[in-house]
mmCIF file of C-alpha atoms in Angstrom:
data_model
loop_
_atom_site.group_PDB
_atom_site.id
_atom_site.type_symbol
_atom_site.label_atom_id
_atom_site.label_comp_id
_atom_site.label_asym_id
_atom_site.label_seq_id
_atom_site.Cartn_x
_atom_site.Cartn_y
_atom_site.Cartn_z
ATOM 1 C CA ASP A 1 18.683 -69.904 -51.534
ATOM 2 C CA ALA A 2 19.967 -71.467 -48.318
ATOM 3 C CA GLY A 3 17.225 -69.962 -46.198
ATOM 4 C CA VAL A 4 17.773 -68.436 -42.779
ATOM 5 C CA ILE A 5 20.860 -69.905 -41.140
ATOM 6 C CA GLN A 6 21.320 -70.146 -37.392
ATOM 7 C CA SER A 7 24.235 -71.350 -35.308
ATOM 8 C CA PRO A 8 24.811 -73.203 -33.186
ATOM 9 C CA ARG A 9 21.897 -75.614 -33.520
ATOM 10 C CA HIS A 10 22.337 -76.801 -29.950
ATOM 11 C CA GLU A 11 24.035 -75.117 -27.028
ATOM 12 C CA VAL A 12 24.486 -76.455 -23.526
ATOM 13 C CA THR A 13 26.068 -74.138 -21.015
ATOM 14 C CA GLU A 14 26.278 -73.561 -17.313
ATOM 15 C CA MET A 15 24.513 -70.859 -15.393
ATOM 16 C CA GLY A 16 26.446 -67.628 -15.412
ATOM 17 C CA GLN A 17 28.167 -68.202 -18.735
ATOM 18 C CA GLU A 18 27.793 -65.922 -21.733
ATOM 19 C CA VAL A 19 25.863 -67.317 -24.688
ATOM 20 C CA THR A 20 25.910 -65.927 -28.230
ATOM 21 C CA LEU A 21 23.433 -67.058 -30.840
ATOM 22 C CA ARG A 22 23.992 -66.194 -34.490
ATOM 23 C CA CYS A 23 21.723 -65.639 -37.457
ATOM 24 C CA LYS A 24 22.232 -65.059 -41.157
ATOM 25 C CA PRO A 25 19.022 -63.866 -42.827
ATOM 26 C CA ILE A 26 17.990 -64.650 -46.368
ATOM 27 C CA SER A 27 20.010 -62.490 -48.733
ATOM 28 C CA GLY A 28 18.212 -59.265 -49.599
ATOM 29 C CA HIS A 29 15.720 -59.431 -46.751
ATOM 30 C CA ASP A 30 15.416 -56.174 -44.853
ATOM 31 C CA TYR A 31 13.691 -57.339 -41.674
ATOM 32 C CA LEU A 32 15.115 -59.703 -39.071
ATOM 33 C CA PHE A 33 13.249 -61.073 -36.063
ATOM 34 C CA TRP A 34 14.385 -62.957 -32.958
ATOM 35 C CA TYR A 35 11.843 -65.219 -31.217
ATOM 36 C CA ARG A 36 11.949 -67.477 -28.174
ATOM 37 C CA GLN A 37 9.796 -70.581 -27.852
ATOM 38 C CA THR A 38 9.026 -72.399 -24.611
ATOM 39 C CA MET A 39 6.286 -74.770 -23.565
ATOM 40 C CA MET A 40 5.024 -72.364 -20.941
ATOM 41 C CA ARG A 41 5.050 -69.087 -22.887
ATOM 42 C CA GLY A 42 4.764 -70.254 -26.486
ATOM 43 C CA LEU A 43 6.388 -68.201 -29.234
ATOM 44 C CA GLU A 44 7.527 -64.749 -28.084
ATOM 45 C CA LEU A 45 8.955 -61.964 -30.209
ATOM 46 C CA LEU A 46 12.091 -60.637 -28.536
ATOM 47 C CA ILE A 47 13.350 -57.955 -30.913
ATOM 48 C CA TYR A 48 13.275 -57.060 -34.571
ATOM 49 C CA PHE A 49 15.397 -55.018 -36.940
ATOM 50 C CA ASN A 50 14.686 -53.116 -40.129
ATOM 51 C CA ASN A 51 17.691 -52.368 -42.327
ATOM 52 C CA ASN A 52 19.970 -53.314 -39.431
ATOM 53 C CA VAL A 53 18.285 -50.845 -37.035
ATOM 54 C CA PRO A 54 16.448 -52.173 -33.961
ATOM 55 C CA ILE A 55 12.777 -51.207 -34.197
ATOM 56 C CA ASP A 56 11.238 -52.763 -31.124
ATOM 57 C CA ASP A 57 13.065 -54.508 -28.289
ATOM 58 C CA SER A 58 10.168 -54.482 -25.844
ATOM 59 C CA GLY A 59 10.073 -58.267 -25.865
ATOM 60 C CA MET A 60 13.616 -58.642 -24.550
ATOM 61 C CA PRO A 61 13.104 -60.146 -21.101
ATOM 62 C CA GLU A 62 15.750 -58.187 -19.214
ATOM 63 C CA ASP A 63 19.085 -56.464 -19.455
ATOM 64 C CA ARG A 64 20.901 -59.752 -19.624
ATOM 65 C CA PHE A 65 19.693 -60.028 -23.211
ATOM 66 C CA SER A 66 21.133 -57.948 -26.020
ATOM 67 C CA ALA A 67 20.973 -58.138 -29.801
ATOM 68 C CA LYS A 68 22.962 -56.558 -32.580
ATOM 69 C CA MET A 69 22.863 -56.451 -36.337
ATOM 70 C CA PRO A 70 26.169 -55.027 -37.538
ATOM 71 C CA ASN A 71 25.332 -55.597 -41.195
ATOM 72 C CA ALA A 72 22.560 -56.866 -43.436
ATOM 73 C CA SER A 73 23.774 -60.449 -43.373
ATOM 74 C CA PHE A 74 24.455 -61.090 -39.704
ATOM 75 C CA SER A 75 22.809 -60.724 -36.322
ATOM 76 C CA THR A 76 23.615 -61.929 -32.815
ATOM 77 C CA LEU A 77 21.569 -62.481 -29.691
ATOM 78 C CA LYS A 78 23.643 -62.506 -26.537
ATOM 79 C CA ILE A 79 22.696 -63.598 -23.041
ATOM 80 C CA GLN A 80 25.074 -62.584 -20.270
ATOM 81 C CA PRO A 81 24.942 -64.059 -17.693
ATOM 82 C CA SER A 82 22.735 -66.978 -18.656
ATOM 83 C CA GLU A 83 20.238 -68.548 -16.247
ATOM 84 C CA PRO A 84 18.376 -71.885 -16.322
ATOM 85 C CA ARG A 85 15.109 -70.101 -17.125
ATOM 86 C CA ASP A 86 16.639 -68.939 -20.392
ATOM 87 C CA SER A 87 16.496 -72.527 -21.648
ATOM 88 C CA ALA A 88 14.363 -72.447 -24.788
ATOM 89 C CA VAL A 89 14.496 -72.690 -28.560
ATOM 90 C CA TYR A 90 15.501 -69.391 -30.140
ATOM 91 C CA PHE A 91 14.377 -68.741 -33.695
ATOM 92 C CA CYS A 92 15.528 -66.134 -36.131
ATOM 93 C CA ALA A 93 13.283 -65.117 -39.027
ATOM 94 C CA SER A 94 13.609 -62.706 -41.920
ATOM 95 C CA ARG A 95 11.372 -61.127 -44.508
ATOM 96 C CA LEU A 96 11.374 -58.818 -47.469
ATOM 97 C CA THR A 97 9.135 -55.761 -47.234
ATOM 98 C CA ARG A 98 8.645 -55.488 -50.974
ATOM 99 C CA ALA A 99 7.214 -59.005 -51.197
ATOM 100 C CA ARG A 100 3.445 -58.905 -51.519
ATOM 101 C CA ASN A 101 2.827 -61.356 -48.724
ATOM 102 C CA ASN A 102 5.331 -59.905 -46.216
ATOM 103 C CA GLU A 103 5.904 -63.487 -45.227
ATOM 104 C CA GLN A 104 8.419 -64.362 -42.516
ATOM 105 C CA PHE A 105 10.815 -67.239 -43.103
ATOM 106 C CA PHE A 106 12.134 -69.000 -40.054
ATOM 107 C CA GLY A 107 15.530 -70.497 -39.403
ATOM 108 C CA PRO A 108 16.006 -73.968 -37.895
ATOM 109 C CA GLY A 109 16.380 -72.585 -34.378
ATOM 110 C CA THR A 110 18.971 -72.898 -31.633
ATOM 111 C CA ARG A 111 18.060 -75.134 -28.717
ATOM 112 C CA LEU A 112 19.646 -73.610 -25.607
ATOM 113 C CA THR A 113 19.992 -75.499 -22.367
ATOM 114 C CA VAL A 114 21.355 -73.668 -19.338
ATOM 115 C CA LEU A 115 22.293 -75.989 -16.488
ATOM 116 C CA GLU B 1 -2.542 -54.554 -27.845
ATOM 117 C CA LEU B 2 -3.303 -57.294 -30.334
ATOM 118 C CA LYS B 3 -4.225 -60.650 -28.811
ATOM 119 C CA VAL B 4 -4.483 -63.862 -30.811
ATOM 120 C CA GLU B 5 -6.259 -66.909 -29.476
ATOM 121 C CA GLN B 6 -6.509 -70.345 -30.995
ATOM 122 C CA ASN B 7 -8.813 -73.163 -30.107
ATOM 123 C CA PRO B 8 -8.636 -75.900 -29.443
ATOM 124 C CA LEU B 9 -5.090 -76.028 -28.084
ATOM 125 C CA PHE B 10 -4.996 -79.803 -28.303
ATOM 126 C CA LEU B 11 -6.825 -81.934 -30.811
ATOM 127 C CA SER B 12 -6.735 -85.677 -31.184
ATOM 128 C CA MET B 13 -8.630 -87.095 -34.092
ATOM 129 C CA GLN B 14 -8.961 -90.196 -36.196
ATOM 130 C CA GLU B 15 -7.810 -90.544 -39.735
ATOM 131 C CA GLY B 16 -10.517 -89.804 -42.238
ATOM 132 C CA LYS B 17 -12.361 -87.288 -40.046
ATOM 133 C CA ASN B 18 -12.855 -83.587 -40.642
ATOM 134 C CA TYR B 19 -12.111 -80.860 -38.147
ATOM 135 C CA THR B 20 -11.579 -77.113 -37.837
ATOM 136 C CA ILE B 21 -9.079 -75.022 -35.889
ATOM 137 C CA TYR B 22 -10.153 -71.498 -34.991
ATOM 138 C CA CYS B 23 -8.057 -68.363 -34.686
ATOM 139 C CA ASN B 24 -9.580 -65.231 -33.147
ATOM 140 C CA TYR B 25 -7.826 -61.897 -32.867
ATOM 141 C CA SER B 26 -8.692 -58.785 -30.933
ATOM 142 C CA THR B 27 -7.976 -55.800 -33.210
ATOM 143 C CA THR B 28 -8.227 -55.013 -36.893
ATOM 144 C CA SER B 29 -5.551 -56.451 -39.144
ATOM 145 C CA ASP B 30 -5.129 -56.825 -42.867
ATOM 146 C CA ARG B 31 -3.310 -60.130 -43.045
ATOM 147 C CA LEU B 32 -3.094 -63.470 -41.321
ATOM 148 C CA TYR B 33 -0.659 -66.350 -41.633
ATOM 149 C CA TRP B 34 -0.831 -70.040 -40.842
ATOM 150 C CA TYR B 35 2.326 -71.978 -39.964
ATOM 151 C CA ARG B 36 3.025 -75.631 -39.291
ATOM 152 C CA GLN B 37 5.644 -76.905 -36.840
ATOM 153 C CA ASP B 38 6.719 -80.533 -36.579
ATOM 154 C CA PRO B 39 8.258 -81.681 -33.268
ATOM 155 C CA GLY B 40 11.797 -80.372 -32.889
ATOM 156 C CA LYS B 41 11.589 -78.489 -36.167
ATOM 157 C CA SER B 42 11.145 -74.918 -37.334
ATOM 158 C CA LEU B 43 8.005 -73.159 -38.501
ATOM 159 C CA GLU B 44 6.906 -73.729 -42.064
ATOM 160 C CA SER B 45 4.602 -71.284 -43.807
ATOM 161 C CA LEU B 46 1.320 -72.792 -44.988
ATOM 162 C CA PHE B 47 -0.985 -69.957 -45.983
ATOM 163 C CA VAL B 48 -1.074 -66.194 -46.246
ATOM 164 C CA LEU B 49 -4.534 -64.591 -46.156
ATOM 165 C CA LEU B 50 -4.595 -60.994 -47.319
ATOM 166 C CA SER B 51 -8.213 -59.928 -47.518
ATOM 167 C CA ASN B 52 -11.670 -60.468 -46.148
ATOM 168 C CA GLY B 53 -13.184 -63.619 -47.557
ATOM 169 C CA ALA B 54 -9.834 -64.991 -48.682
ATOM 170 C CA VAL B 55 -9.723 -68.751 -48.982
ATOM 171 C CA LYS B 56 -6.616 -70.807 -49.660
ATOM 172 C CA GLN B 57 -6.401 -74.563 -50.103
ATOM 173 C CA GLU B 58 -3.492 -76.960 -50.215
ATOM 174 C CA GLY B 59 -4.271 -80.647 -50.248
ATOM 175 C CA ARG B 60 -6.418 -81.535 -47.251
ATOM 176 C CA LEU B 61 -5.981 -78.128 -45.602
ATOM 177 C CA MET B 62 -8.127 -75.092 -46.292
ATOM 178 C CA ALA B 63 -7.776 -71.709 -44.605
ATOM 179 C CA SER B 64 -10.217 -68.817 -44.633
ATOM 180 C CA LEU B 65 -10.334 -65.295 -43.245
ATOM 181 C CA ASP B 66 -13.225 -63.154 -42.030
ATOM 182 C CA THR B 67 -11.760 -59.763 -41.115
ATOM 183 C CA LYS B 68 -15.086 -58.412 -39.900
ATOM 184 C CA ALA B 69 -15.448 -61.219 -37.372
ATOM 185 C CA ARG B 70 -11.664 -61.183 -36.739
ATOM 186 C CA LEU B 71 -11.656 -64.917 -37.288
ATOM 187 C CA SER B 72 -9.675 -67.350 -39.364
ATOM 188 C CA THR B 73 -10.269 -71.067 -39.681
ATOM 189 C CA LEU B 74 -8.034 -73.914 -40.742
ATOM 190 C CA HIS B 75 -10.133 -76.822 -41.927
ATOM 191 C CA ILE B 76 -8.770 -80.331 -42.204
ATOM 192 C CA THR B 77 -10.550 -82.702 -44.566
ATOM 193 C CA ALA B 78 -10.233 -86.472 -44.268
ATOM 194 C CA ALA B 79 -7.247 -86.223 -41.954
ATOM 195 C CA VAL B 80 -4.184 -88.396 -42.481
ATOM 196 C CA HIS B 81 -1.391 -89.165 -40.019
ATOM 197 C CA ASP B 82 1.104 -86.963 -41.901
ATOM 198 C CA LEU B 83 -0.853 -83.900 -40.845
ATOM 199 C CA SER B 84 0.027 -84.453 -37.181
ATOM 200 C CA ALA B 85 1.876 -81.279 -36.106
ATOM 201 C CA THR B 86 1.378 -78.038 -34.220
ATOM 202 C CA TYR B 87 -0.399 -75.329 -36.195
ATOM 203 C CA PHE B 88 0.019 -71.638 -35.451
ATOM 204 C CA CYS B 89 -1.887 -68.658 -36.725
ATOM 205 C CA ALA B 90 -0.147 -65.277 -36.716
ATOM 206 C CA VAL B 91 -1.709 -61.876 -37.226
ATOM 207 C CA ALA B 92 0.036 -58.799 -38.574
ATOM 208 C CA ALA B 93 0.384 -55.882 -36.166
ATOM 209 C CA TYR B 94 1.804 -52.499 -37.043
ATOM 210 C CA ASP B 95 4.251 -50.715 -34.799
ATOM 211 C CA GLN B 96 5.967 -47.464 -35.747
ATOM 212 C CA GLY B 97 5.094 -48.181 -39.352
ATOM 213 C CA ALA B 98 6.716 -51.605 -39.263
ATOM 214 C CA GLN B 99 4.893 -54.909 -39.386
ATOM 215 C CA LYS B 100 5.396 -57.652 -36.837
ATOM 216 C CA LEU B 101 3.489 -60.872 -36.234
ATOM 217 C CA VAL B 102 1.598 -61.821 -33.108
ATOM 218 C CA PHE B 103 1.275 -65.584 -32.787
ATOM 219 C CA GLY B 104 -1.469 -67.667 -31.270
ATOM 220 C CA GLN B 105 -0.653 -70.341 -28.707
ATOM 221 C CA GLY B 106 -0.639 -73.094 -31.290
ATOM 222 C CA THR B 107 -2.895 -76.123 -31.761
ATOM 223 C CA ARG B 108 -1.245 -79.476 -31.277
ATOM 224 C CA LEU B 109 -2.931 -81.862 -33.687
ATOM 225 C CA THR B 110 -2.557 -85.613 -33.330
ATOM 226 C CA ILE B 111 -4.093 -87.862 -35.944
ATOM 227 C CA ASN B 112 -4.507 -91.475 -34.956
ATOM 228 C CA PRO B 113 -4.782 -94.372 -37.389
#
């Protein structure tokens, strides 16, 4: 299995631009999670989906952030407009409910820099 | 709301020494995870602890769980440089019937020759 796939791996953009981060979960996994990691705030859960349905988006910082999961193999996290304080590493993770451990598997992350 | 605290947050130690990282959490949970993160890399799963008294070992790392004390420990035996990384504990929390993880702040471990 290829694991969780994220793209792009690095993104540099200017303030005010729209940014779209992409995630392909492990095939067959029914949960998908978006996290943000910064030095100041650590690892924060932004939103998660179960069977493509958003369950909890209380971690999304503000209306500039939105996430979708149109099908079981693809999710996007969009920031519009982006701001310098959005600079962080964004991780996607997935898991399979039926697995005994309910373990989350993380993607390689997208390092976002907003100038 | 579930809170997870690790200590220490920074740990510098010499090769060959033993040390323990602590993970405390504020409300009842039935499972706890330990992850490792190397600089600039993703999180790698180390251990999953599913019950009170659970102990898992892999090489020089051993993790244990005390659900009554709401405490997990990650013990490092005879540390080697390759174990330098940031270690996170994560505790399962249940929300609308779904499970999510709440992460600790991480412990940055540096092992010096």
